[in-house]
Coordinates of C-alpha atoms in Angstrom, one line a residue:
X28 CA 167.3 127.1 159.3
X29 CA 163.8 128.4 160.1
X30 CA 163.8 130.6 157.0
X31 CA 164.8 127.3 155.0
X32 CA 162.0 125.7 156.6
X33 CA 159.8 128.9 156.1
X34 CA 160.9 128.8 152.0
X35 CA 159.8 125.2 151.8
X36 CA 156.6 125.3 153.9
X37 CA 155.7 128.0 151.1
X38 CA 156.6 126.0 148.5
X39 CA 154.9 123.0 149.3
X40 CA 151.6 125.2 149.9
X41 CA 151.8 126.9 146.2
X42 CA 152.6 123.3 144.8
X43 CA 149.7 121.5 147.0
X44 CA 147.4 124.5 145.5
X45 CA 148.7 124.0 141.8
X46 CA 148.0 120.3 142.3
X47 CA 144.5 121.1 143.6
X48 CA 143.2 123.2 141.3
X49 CA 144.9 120.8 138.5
X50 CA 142.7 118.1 139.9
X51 CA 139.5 120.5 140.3
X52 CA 140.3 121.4 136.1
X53 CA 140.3 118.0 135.3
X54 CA 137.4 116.5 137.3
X55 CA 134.6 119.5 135.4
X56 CA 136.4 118.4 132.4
X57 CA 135.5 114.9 133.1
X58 CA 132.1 115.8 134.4
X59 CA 130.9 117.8 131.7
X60 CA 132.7 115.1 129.4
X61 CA 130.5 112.2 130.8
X62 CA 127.2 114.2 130.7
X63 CA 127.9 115.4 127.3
X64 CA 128.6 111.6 126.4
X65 CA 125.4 110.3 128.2
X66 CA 123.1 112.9 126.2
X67 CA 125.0 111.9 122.9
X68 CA 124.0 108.1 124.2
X69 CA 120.2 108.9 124.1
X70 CA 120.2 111.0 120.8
X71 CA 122.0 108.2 119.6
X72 CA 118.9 105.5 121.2
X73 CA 116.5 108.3 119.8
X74 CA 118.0 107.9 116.2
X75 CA 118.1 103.9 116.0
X76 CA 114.6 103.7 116.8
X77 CA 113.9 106.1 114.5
X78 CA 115.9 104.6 111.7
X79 CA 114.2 101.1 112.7
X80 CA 110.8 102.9 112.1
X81 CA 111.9 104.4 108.3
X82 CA 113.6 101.4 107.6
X83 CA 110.3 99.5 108.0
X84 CA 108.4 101.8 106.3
X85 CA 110.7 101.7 103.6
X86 CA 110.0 97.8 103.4
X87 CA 106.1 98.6 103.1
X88 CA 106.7 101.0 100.3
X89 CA 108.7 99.1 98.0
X90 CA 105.9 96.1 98.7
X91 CA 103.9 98.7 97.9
X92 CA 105.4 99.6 95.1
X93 CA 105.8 95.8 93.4
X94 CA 101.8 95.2 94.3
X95 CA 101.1 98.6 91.6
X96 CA 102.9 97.4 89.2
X97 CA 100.1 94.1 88.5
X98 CA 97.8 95.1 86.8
X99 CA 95.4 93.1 88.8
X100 CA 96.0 94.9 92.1
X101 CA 95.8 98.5 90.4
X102 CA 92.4 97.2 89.0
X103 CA 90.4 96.4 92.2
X104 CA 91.9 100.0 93.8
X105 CA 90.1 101.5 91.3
X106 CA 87.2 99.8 91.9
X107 CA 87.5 99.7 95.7
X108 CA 88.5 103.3 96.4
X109 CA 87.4 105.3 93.1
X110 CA 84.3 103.4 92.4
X111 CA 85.0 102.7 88.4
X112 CA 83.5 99.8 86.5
X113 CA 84.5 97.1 83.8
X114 CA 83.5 97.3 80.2
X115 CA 80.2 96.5 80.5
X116 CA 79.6 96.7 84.0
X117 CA 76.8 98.5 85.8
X118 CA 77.5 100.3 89.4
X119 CA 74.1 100.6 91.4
X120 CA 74.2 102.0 95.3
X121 CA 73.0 99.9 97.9
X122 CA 72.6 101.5 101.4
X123 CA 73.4 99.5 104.0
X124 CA 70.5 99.2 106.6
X125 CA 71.5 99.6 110.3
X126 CA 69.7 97.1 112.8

């Protein structure tokens, strides 16, 4: 009887180990699980904001775009930025005076 007893004090430790290091397997599963999801979460944040920003710039180039294709706009650029004249048209430089 006490060897019966001995046998199935043994097998209950081997089985209360098994189920121990089971649950120690699973819970660094899960831990590395959620940290690996809560990193994928903020690359995720990181990538919306930055499709938000491209996505508005996109907007401002196609505006851009529609504006150089009048031939209006494209004309006072060149006068603005490049300094070019009209047929006819006489460019003098004025400095500005400072107070």
């Amino acid at each position: 009887m006490k060897r019966r007893r001995k046998g199935l004090f043994r097998r209950l430790i081997v089985f209360g180990a098994l189920v121990l290091l089971t649950a120690i397997v699973l819970a660094g599963s899960l831990w590395s699980q959620t940290s690996s999801l809560s990193a994928n979460e903020e690359k995720k944040a990181q990538l919306e904001k930055q499709v938000k920003k491209l996505n508005a710039k996109q907007a401002d180039l196609k505006d851009e775009i529609s504006k150089l294709k009048d031939e209006d706009y494209v004309t006072e650029l060149a006068r603005r930025d490049l300094f070019m004249s009209g047929n006819g048209e006489i460019l003098f430089n004025v400095e500005k005076k400072s107070k």
